[in-house]
N, CA and C atoms as an extended XYZ file, in Angstrom:
537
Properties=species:S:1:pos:R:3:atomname:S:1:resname:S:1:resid:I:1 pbc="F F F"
N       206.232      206.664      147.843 N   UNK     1
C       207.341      205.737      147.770 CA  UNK     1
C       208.066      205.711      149.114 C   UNK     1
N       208.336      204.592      149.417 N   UNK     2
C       209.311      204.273      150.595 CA  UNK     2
C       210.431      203.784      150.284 C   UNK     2
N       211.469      204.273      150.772 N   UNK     3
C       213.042      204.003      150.762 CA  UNK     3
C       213.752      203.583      152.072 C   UNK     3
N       214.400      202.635      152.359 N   UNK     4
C       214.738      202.046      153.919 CA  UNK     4
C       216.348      201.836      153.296 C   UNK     4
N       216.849      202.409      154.735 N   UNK     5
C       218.568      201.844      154.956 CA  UNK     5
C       218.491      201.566      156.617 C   UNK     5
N       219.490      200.487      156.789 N   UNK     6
C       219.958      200.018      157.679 CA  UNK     6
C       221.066      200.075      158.437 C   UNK     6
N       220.992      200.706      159.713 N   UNK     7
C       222.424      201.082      160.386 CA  UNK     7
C       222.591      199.437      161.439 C   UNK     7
N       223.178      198.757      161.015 N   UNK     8
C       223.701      197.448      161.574 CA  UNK     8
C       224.865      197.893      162.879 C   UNK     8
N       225.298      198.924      162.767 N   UNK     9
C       226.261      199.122      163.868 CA  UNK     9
C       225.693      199.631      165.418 C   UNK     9
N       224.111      199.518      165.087 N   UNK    10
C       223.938      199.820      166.674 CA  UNK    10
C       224.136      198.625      167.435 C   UNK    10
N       224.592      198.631      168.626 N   UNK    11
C       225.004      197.668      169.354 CA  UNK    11
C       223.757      197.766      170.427 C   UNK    11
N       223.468      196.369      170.993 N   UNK    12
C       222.995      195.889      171.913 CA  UNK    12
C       223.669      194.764      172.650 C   UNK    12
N       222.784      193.854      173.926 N   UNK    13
C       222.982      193.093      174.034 CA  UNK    13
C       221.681      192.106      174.369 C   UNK    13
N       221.424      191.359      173.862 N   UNK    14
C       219.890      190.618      174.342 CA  UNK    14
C       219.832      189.742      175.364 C   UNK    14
N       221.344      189.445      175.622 N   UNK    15
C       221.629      189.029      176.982 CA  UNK    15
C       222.740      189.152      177.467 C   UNK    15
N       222.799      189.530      178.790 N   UNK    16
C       223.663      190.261      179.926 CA  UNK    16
C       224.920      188.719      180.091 C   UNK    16
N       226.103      189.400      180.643 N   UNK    17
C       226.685      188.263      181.287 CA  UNK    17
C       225.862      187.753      182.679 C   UNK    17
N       225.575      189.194      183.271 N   UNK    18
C       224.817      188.994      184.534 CA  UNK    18
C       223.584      187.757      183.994 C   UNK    18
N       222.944      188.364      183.491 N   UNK    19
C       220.915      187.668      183.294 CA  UNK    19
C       221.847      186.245      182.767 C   UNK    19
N       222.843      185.691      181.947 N   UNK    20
C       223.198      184.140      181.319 CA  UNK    20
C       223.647      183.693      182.743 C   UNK    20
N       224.507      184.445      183.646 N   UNK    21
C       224.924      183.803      184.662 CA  UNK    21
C       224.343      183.493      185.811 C   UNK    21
N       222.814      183.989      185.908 N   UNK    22
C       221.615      184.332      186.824 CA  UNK    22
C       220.660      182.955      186.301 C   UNK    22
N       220.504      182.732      184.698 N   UNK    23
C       220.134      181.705      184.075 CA  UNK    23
C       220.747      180.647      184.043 C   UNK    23
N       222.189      179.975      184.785 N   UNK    24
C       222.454      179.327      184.580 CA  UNK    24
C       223.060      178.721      186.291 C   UNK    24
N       222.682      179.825      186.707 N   UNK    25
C       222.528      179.362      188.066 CA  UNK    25
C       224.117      179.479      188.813 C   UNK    25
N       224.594      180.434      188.357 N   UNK    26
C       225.952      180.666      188.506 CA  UNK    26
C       226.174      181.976      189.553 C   UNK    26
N       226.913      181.746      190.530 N   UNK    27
C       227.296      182.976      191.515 CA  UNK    27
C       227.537      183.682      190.925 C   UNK    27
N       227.148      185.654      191.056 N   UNK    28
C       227.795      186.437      190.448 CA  UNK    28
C       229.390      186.987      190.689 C   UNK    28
N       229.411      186.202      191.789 N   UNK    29
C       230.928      186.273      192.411 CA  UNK    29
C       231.930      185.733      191.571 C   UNK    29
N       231.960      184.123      190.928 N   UNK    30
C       232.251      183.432      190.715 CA  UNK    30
C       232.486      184.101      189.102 C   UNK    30
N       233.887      183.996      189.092 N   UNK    31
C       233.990      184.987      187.688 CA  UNK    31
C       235.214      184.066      186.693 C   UNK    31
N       235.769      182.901      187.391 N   UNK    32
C       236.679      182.003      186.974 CA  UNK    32
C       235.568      181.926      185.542 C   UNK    32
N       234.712      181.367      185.194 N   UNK    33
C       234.122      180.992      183.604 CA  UNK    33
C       233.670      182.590      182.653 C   UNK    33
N       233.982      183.406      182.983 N   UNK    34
C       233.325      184.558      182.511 CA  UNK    34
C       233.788      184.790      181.124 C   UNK    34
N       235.061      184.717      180.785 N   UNK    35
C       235.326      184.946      179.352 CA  UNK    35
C       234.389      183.698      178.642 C   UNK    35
N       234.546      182.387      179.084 N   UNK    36
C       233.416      181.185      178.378 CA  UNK    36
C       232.267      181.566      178.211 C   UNK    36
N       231.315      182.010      178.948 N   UNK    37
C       230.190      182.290      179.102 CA  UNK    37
C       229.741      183.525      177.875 C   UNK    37
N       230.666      184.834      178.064 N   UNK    38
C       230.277      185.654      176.945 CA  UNK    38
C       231.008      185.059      175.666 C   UNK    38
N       231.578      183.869      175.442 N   UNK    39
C       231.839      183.344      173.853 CA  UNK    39
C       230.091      182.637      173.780 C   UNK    39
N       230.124      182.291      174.488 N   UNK    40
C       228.679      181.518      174.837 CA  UNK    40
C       227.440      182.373      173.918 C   UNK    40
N       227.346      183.300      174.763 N   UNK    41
C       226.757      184.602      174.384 CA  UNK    41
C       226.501      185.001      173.051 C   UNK    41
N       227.661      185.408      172.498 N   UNK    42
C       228.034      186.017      171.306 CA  UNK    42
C       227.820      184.679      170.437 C   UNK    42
N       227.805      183.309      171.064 N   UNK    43
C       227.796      182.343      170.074 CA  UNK    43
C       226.279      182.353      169.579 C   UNK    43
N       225.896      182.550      170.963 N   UNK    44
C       223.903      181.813      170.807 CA  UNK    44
C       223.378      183.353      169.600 C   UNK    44
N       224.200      184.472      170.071 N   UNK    45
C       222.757      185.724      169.692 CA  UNK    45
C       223.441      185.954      168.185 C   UNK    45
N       224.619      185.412      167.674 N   UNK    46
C       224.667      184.999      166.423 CA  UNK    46
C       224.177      183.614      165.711 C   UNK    46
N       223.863      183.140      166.401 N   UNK    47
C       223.143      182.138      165.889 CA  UNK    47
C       221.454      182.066      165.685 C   UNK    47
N       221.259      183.151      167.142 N   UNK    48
C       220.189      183.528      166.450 CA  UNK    48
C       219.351      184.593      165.504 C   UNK    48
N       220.274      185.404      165.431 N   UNK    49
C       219.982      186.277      164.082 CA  UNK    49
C       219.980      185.581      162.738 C   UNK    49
N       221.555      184.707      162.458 N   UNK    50
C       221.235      183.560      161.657 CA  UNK    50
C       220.176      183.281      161.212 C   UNK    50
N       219.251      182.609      162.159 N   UNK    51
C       218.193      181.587      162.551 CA  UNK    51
C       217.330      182.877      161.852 C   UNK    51
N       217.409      184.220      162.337 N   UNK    52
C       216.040      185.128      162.216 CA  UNK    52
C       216.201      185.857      160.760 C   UNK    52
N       217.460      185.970      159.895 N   UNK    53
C       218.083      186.492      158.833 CA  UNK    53
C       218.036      187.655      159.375 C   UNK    53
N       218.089      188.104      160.503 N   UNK    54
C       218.016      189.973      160.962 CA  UNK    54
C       218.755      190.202      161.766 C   UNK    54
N       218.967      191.317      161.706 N   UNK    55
C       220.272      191.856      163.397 CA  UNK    55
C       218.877      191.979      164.537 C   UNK    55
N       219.407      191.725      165.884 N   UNK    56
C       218.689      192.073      166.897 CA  UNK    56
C       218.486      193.674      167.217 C   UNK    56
N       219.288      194.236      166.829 N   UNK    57
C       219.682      195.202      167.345 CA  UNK    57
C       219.703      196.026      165.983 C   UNK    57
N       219.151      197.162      165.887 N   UNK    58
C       219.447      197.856      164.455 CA  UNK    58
C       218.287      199.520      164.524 C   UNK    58
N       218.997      200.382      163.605 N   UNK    59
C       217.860      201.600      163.657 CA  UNK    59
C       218.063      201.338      162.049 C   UNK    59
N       216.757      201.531      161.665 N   UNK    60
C       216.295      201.652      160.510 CA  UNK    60
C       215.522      203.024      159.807 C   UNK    60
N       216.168      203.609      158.780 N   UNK    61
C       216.168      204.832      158.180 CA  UNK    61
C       214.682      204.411      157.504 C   UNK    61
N       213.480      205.769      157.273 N   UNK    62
C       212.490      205.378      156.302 CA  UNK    62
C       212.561      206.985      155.623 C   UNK    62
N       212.957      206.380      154.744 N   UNK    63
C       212.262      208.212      154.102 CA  UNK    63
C       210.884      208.118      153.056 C   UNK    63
N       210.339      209.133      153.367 N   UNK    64
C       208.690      209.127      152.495 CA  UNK    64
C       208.548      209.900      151.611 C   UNK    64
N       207.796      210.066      150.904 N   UNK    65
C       207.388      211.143      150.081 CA  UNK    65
C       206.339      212.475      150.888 C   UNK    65
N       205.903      211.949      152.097 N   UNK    66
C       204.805      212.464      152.816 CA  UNK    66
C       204.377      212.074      153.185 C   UNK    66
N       203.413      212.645      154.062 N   UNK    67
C       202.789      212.572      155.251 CA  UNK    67
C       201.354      210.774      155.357 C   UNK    67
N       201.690      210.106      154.674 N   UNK    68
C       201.212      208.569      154.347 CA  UNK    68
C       200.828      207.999      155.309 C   UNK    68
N       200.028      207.369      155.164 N   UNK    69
C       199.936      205.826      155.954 CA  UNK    69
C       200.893      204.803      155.547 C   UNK    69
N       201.985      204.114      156.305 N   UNK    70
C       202.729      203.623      155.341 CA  UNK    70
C       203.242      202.447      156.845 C   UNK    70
N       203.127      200.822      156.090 N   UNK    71
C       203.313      199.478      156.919 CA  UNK    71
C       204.717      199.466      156.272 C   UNK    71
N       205.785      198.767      157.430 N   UNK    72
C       206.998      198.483      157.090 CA  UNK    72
C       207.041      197.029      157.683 C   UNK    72
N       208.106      196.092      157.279 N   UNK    73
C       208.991      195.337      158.007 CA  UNK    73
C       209.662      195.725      159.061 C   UNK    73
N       209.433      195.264      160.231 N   UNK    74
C       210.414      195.556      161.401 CA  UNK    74
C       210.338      194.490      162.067 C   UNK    74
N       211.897      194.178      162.878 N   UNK    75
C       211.382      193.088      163.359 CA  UNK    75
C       210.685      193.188      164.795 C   UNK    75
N       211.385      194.389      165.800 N   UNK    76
C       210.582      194.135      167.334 CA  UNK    76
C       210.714      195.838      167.634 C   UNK    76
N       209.783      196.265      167.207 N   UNK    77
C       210.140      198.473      167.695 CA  UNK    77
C       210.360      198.575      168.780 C   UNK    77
N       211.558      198.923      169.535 N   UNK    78
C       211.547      199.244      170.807 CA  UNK    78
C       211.193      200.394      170.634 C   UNK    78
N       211.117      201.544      170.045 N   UNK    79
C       211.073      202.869      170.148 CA  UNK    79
C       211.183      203.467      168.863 C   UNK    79
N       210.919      204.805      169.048 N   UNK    80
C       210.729      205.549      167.481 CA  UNK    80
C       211.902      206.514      167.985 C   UNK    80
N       212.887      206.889      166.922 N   UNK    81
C       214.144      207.417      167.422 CA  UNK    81
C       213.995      208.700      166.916 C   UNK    81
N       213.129      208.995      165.377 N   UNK    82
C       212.962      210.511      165.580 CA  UNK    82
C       211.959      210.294      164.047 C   UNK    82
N       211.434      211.437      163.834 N   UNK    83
C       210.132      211.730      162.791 CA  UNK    83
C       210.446      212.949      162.553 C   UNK    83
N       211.476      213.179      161.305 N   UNK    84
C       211.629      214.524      160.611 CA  UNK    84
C       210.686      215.104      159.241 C   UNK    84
N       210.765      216.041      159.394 N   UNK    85
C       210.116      216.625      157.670 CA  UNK    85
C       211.203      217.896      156.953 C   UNK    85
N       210.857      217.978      156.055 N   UNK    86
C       211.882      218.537      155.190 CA  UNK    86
C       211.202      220.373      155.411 C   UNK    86
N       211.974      221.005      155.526 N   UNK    87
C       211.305      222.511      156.289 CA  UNK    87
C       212.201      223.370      155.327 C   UNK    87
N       212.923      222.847      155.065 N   UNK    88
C       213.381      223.874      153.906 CA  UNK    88
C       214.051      223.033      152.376 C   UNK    88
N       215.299      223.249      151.472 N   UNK    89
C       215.577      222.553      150.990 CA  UNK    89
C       216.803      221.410      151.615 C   UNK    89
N       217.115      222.033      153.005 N   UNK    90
C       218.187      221.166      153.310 CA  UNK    90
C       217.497      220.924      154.822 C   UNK    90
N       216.797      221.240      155.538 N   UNK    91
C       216.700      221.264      156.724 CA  UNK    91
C       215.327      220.546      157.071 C   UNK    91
N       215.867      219.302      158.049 N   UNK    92
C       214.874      218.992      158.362 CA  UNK    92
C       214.127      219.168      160.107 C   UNK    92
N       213.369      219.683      160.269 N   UNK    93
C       212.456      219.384      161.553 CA  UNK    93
C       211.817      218.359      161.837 C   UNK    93
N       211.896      218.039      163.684 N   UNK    94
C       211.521      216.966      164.243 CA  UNK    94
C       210.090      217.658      164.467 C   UNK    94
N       209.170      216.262      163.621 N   UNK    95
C       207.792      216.367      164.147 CA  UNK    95
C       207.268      215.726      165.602 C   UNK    95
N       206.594      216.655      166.182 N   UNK    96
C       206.148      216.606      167.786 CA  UNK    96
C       205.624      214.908      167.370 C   UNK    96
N       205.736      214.310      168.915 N   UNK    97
C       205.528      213.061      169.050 CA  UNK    97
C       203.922      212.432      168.851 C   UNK    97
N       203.106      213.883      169.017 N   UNK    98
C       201.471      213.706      168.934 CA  UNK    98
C       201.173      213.870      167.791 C   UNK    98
N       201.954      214.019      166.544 N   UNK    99
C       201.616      213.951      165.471 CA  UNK    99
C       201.581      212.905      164.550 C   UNK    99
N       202.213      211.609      165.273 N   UNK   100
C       202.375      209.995      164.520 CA  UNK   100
C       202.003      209.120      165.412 C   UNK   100
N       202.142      208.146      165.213 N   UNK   101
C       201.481      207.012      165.979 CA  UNK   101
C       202.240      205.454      165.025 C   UNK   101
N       202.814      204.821      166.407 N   UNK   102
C       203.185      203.609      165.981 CA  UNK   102
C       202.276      202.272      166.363 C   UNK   102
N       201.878      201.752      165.289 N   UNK   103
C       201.034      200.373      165.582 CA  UNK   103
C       201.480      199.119      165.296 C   UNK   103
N       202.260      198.214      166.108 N   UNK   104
C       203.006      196.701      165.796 CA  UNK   104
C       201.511      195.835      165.129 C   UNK   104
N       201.702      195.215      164.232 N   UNK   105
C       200.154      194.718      163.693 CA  UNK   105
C       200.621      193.445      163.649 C   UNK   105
N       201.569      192.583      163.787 N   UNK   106
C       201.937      191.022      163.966 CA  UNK   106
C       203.313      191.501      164.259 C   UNK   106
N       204.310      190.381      164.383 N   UNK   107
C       205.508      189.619      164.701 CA  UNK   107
C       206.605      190.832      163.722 C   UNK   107
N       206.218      190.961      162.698 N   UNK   108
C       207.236      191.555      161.565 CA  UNK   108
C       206.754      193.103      160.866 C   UNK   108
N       205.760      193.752      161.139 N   UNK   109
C       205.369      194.332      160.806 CA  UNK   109
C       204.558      195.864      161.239 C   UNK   109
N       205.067      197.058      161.282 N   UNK   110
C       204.369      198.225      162.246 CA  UNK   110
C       203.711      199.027      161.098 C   UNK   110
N       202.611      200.133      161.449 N   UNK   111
C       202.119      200.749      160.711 CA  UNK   111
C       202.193      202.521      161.595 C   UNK   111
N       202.809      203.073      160.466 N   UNK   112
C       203.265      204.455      161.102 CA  UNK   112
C       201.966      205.297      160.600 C   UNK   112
N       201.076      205.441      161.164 N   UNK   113
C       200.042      206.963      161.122 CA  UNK   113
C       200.364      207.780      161.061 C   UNK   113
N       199.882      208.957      160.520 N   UNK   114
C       200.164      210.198      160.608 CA  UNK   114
C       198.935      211.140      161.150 C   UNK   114
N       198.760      212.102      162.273 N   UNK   115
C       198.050      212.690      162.473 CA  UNK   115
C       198.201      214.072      162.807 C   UNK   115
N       196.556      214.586      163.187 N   UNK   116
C       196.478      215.948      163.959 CA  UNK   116
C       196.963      217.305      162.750 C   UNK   116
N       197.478      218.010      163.000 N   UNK   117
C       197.689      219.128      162.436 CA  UNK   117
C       199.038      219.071      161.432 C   UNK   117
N       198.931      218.856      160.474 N   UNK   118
C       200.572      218.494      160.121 CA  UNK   118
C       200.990      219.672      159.029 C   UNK   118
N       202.121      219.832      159.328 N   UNK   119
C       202.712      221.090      158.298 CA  UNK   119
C       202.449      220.788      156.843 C   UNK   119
N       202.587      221.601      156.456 N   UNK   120
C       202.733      221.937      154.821 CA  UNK   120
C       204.274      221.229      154.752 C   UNK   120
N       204.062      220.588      153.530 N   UNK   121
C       205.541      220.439      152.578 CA  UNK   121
C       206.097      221.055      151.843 C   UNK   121
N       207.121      221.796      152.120 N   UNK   122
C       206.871      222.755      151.085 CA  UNK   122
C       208.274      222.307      149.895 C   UNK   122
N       208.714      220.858      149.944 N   UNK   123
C       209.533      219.915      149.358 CA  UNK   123
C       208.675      218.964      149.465 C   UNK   123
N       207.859      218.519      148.739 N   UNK   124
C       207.492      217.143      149.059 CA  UNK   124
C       208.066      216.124      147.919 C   UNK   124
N       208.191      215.175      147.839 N   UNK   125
C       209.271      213.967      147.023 CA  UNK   125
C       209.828      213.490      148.171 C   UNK   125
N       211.119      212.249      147.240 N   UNK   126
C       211.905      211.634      148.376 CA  UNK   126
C       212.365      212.212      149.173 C   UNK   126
N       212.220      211.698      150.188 N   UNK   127
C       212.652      211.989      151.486 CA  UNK   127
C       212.171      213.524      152.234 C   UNK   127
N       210.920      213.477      151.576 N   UNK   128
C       210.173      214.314      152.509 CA  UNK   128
C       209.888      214.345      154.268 C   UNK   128
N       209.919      213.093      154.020 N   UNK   129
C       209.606      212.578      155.386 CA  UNK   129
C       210.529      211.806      155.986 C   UNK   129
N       211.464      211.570      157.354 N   UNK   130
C       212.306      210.464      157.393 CA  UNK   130
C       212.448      210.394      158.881 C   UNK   130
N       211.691      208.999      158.622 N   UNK   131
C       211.336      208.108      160.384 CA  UNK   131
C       212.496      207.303      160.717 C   UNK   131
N       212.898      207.181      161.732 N   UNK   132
C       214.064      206.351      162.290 CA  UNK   132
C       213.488      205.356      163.544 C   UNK   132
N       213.507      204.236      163.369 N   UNK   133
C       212.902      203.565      164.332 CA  UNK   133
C       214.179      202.656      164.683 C   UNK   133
N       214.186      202.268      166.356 N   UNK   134
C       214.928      201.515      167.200 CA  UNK   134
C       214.347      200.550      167.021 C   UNK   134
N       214.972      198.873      166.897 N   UNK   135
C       214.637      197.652      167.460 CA  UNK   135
C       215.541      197.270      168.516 C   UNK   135
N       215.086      195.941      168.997 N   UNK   136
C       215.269      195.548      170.186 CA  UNK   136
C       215.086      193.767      170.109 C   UNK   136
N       215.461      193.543      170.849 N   UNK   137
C       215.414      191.904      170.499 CA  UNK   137
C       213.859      191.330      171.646 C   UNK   137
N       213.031      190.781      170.988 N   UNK   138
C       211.955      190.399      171.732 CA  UNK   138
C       212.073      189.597      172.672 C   UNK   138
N       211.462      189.091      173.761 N   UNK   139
C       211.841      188.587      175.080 CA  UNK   139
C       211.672      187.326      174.888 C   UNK   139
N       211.032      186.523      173.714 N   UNK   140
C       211.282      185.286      173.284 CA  UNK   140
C       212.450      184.658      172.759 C   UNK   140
N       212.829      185.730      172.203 N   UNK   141
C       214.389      185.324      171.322 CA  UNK   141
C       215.419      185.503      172.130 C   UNK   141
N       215.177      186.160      173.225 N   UNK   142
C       215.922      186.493      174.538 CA  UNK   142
C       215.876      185.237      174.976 C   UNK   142
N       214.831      184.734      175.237 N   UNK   143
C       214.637      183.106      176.370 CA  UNK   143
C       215.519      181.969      175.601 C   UNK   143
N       215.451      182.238      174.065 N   UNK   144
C       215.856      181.513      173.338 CA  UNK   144
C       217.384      181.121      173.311 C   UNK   144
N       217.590      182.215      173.236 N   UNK   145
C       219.246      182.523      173.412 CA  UNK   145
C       219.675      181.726      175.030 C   UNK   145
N       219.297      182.484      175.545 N   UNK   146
C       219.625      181.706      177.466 CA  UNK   146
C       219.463      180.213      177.009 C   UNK   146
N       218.319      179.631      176.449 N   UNK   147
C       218.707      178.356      176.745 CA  UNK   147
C       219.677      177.687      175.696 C   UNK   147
N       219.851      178.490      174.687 N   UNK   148
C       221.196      177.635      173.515 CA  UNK   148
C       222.579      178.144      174.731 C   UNK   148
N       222.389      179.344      175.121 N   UNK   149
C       224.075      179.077      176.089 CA  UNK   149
C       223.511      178.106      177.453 C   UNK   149
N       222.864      177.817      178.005 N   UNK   150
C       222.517      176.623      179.209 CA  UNK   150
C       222.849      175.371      178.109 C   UNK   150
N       222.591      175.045      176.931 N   UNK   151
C       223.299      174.148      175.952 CA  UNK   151
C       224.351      174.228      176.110 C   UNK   151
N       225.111      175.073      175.500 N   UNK   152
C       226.358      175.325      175.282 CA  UNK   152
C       227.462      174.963      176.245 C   UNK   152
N       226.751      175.534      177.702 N   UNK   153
C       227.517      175.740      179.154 CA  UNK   153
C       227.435      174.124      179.514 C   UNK   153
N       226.285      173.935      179.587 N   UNK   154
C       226.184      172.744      179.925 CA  UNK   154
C       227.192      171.217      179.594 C   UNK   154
N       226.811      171.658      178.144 N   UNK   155
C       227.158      170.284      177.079 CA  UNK   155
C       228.252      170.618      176.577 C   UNK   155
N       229.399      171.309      177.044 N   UNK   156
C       230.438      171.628      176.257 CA  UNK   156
C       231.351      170.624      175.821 C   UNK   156
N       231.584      169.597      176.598 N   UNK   157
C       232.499      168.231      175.765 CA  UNK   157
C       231.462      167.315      175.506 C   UNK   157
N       229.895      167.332      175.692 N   UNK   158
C       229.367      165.966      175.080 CA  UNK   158
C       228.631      166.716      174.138 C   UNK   158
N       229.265      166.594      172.200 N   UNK   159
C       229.010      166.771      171.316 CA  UNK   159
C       228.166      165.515      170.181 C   UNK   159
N       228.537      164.237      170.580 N   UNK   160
C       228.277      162.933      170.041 CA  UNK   160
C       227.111      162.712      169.571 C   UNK   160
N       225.866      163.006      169.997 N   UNK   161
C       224.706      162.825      169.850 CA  UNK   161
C       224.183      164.502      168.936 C   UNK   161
N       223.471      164.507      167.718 N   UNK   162
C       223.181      165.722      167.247 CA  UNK   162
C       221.391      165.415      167.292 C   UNK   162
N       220.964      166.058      168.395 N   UNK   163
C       219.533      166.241      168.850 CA  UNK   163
C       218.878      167.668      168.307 C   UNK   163
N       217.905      167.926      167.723 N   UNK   164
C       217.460      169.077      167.489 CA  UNK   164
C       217.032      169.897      169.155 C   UNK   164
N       217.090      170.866      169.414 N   UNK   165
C       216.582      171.793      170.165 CA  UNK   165
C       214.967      171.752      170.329 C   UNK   165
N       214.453      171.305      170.440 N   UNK   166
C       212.588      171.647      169.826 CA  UNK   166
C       212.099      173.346      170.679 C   UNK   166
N       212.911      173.145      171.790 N   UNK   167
C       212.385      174.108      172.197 CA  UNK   167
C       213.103      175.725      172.044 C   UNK   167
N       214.120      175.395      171.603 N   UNK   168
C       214.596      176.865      171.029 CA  UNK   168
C       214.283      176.589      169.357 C   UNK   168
N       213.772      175.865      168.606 N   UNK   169
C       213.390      176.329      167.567 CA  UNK   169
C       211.775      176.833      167.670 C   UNK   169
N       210.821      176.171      168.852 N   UNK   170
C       209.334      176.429      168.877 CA  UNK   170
C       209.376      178.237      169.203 C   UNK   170
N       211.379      178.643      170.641 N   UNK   171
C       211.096      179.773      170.346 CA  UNK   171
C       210.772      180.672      169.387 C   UNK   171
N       212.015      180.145      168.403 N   UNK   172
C       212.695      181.414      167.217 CA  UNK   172
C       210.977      181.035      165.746 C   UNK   172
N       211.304      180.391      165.797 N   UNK   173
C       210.105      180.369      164.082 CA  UNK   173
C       209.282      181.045      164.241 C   UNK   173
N       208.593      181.619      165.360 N   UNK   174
C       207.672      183.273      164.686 CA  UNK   174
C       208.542      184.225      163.898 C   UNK   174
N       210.023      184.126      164.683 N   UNK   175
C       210.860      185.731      163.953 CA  UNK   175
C       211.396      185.350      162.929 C   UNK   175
N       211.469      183.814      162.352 N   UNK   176
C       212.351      183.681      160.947 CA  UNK   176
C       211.886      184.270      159.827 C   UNK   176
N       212.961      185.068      159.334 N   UNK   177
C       212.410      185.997      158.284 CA  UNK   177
C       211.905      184.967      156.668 C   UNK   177
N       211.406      185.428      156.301 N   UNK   178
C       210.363      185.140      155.320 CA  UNK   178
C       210.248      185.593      153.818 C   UNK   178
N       212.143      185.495      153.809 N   UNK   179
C       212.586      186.117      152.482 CA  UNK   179
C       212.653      184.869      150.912 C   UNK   179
């Protein structure tokens, strides 16, 4: 059995004031628009989580029963944040990094291996096992974002005309979640 919680309070940013103001062709000197630019910001990378039903940014709790082959939902792994096992009734140990293996297998989805020499359980049930994995916002949804604030920056008093985006939606629809 697999059990998942979600820590929503990790913070990121998927785009810099620097990298929007580098994208938009703006001196880094030039700091008169800077509060605009990060509403900009905060406007596009909520809009595109929206768009994705997911946070960009998030560590996600897995606890196992054991030592499994076991595929999750994720949306982009930047990193594996830690791989514990249960070593006593309260204590858990970090398993060495050569003992798992992370495999991204499409857009939404990783498969955690387990290998090599692995301890005894000597608790095995819930939360025998408990993986913590980092996401990260993918470099598409990144591009995506830059160009809804080059929208934004751009077009800020000409609202009149409601045109679809084609090209920030051709970005985002691999990551729209699929609930």
């Amino acid at each position: 059995m697999v059990t998942s919680s979600e820590n929503s309070a990790v913070t990121g940013a998927a785009v810099t004031l620097e990298l929007a103001k580098q994208h938009l062709n703006i001196e880094a000197d030039f700091t008169h628009d800077d509060v605009l630019i990060q509403s900009y910001i905060q406007a596009a990378t909520e809009e595109a989580e929206g768009y994705c039903g997911r946070y960009l940014f998030r560590q996600r709790v897995y606890e196992l029963d054991g030592f499994d082959v076991v595929s999750v939902e994720c949306f982009a792994v930047a990193s594996v944040v830690s791989v514990q096992y249960l070593s006593g009734e309260t204590d858990y140990t970090d398993l060495p990094a050569d003992n798992y293996q992370l495999d991204k297998t499409d857009n939404s989805t990783v498969c955690i291996t387990f290998k090599g020499d692995l301890p005894a359980l000597d608790y095995p049930g819930d939360a025998a096992v408990v993986v913590t994995l980092a996401t990260a916002c993918p470099d598409t949804v990144k591009s995506a974002i830059l160009l809804r604030i080059g929208d934004l920056y751009m077009r800020r008093e000409d609202r009149g005309t409601g045109t679809a985006d084609t090209a920030w939606l051709s970005l985002m629809r691999p990551y729209r979640s699929k609930f």
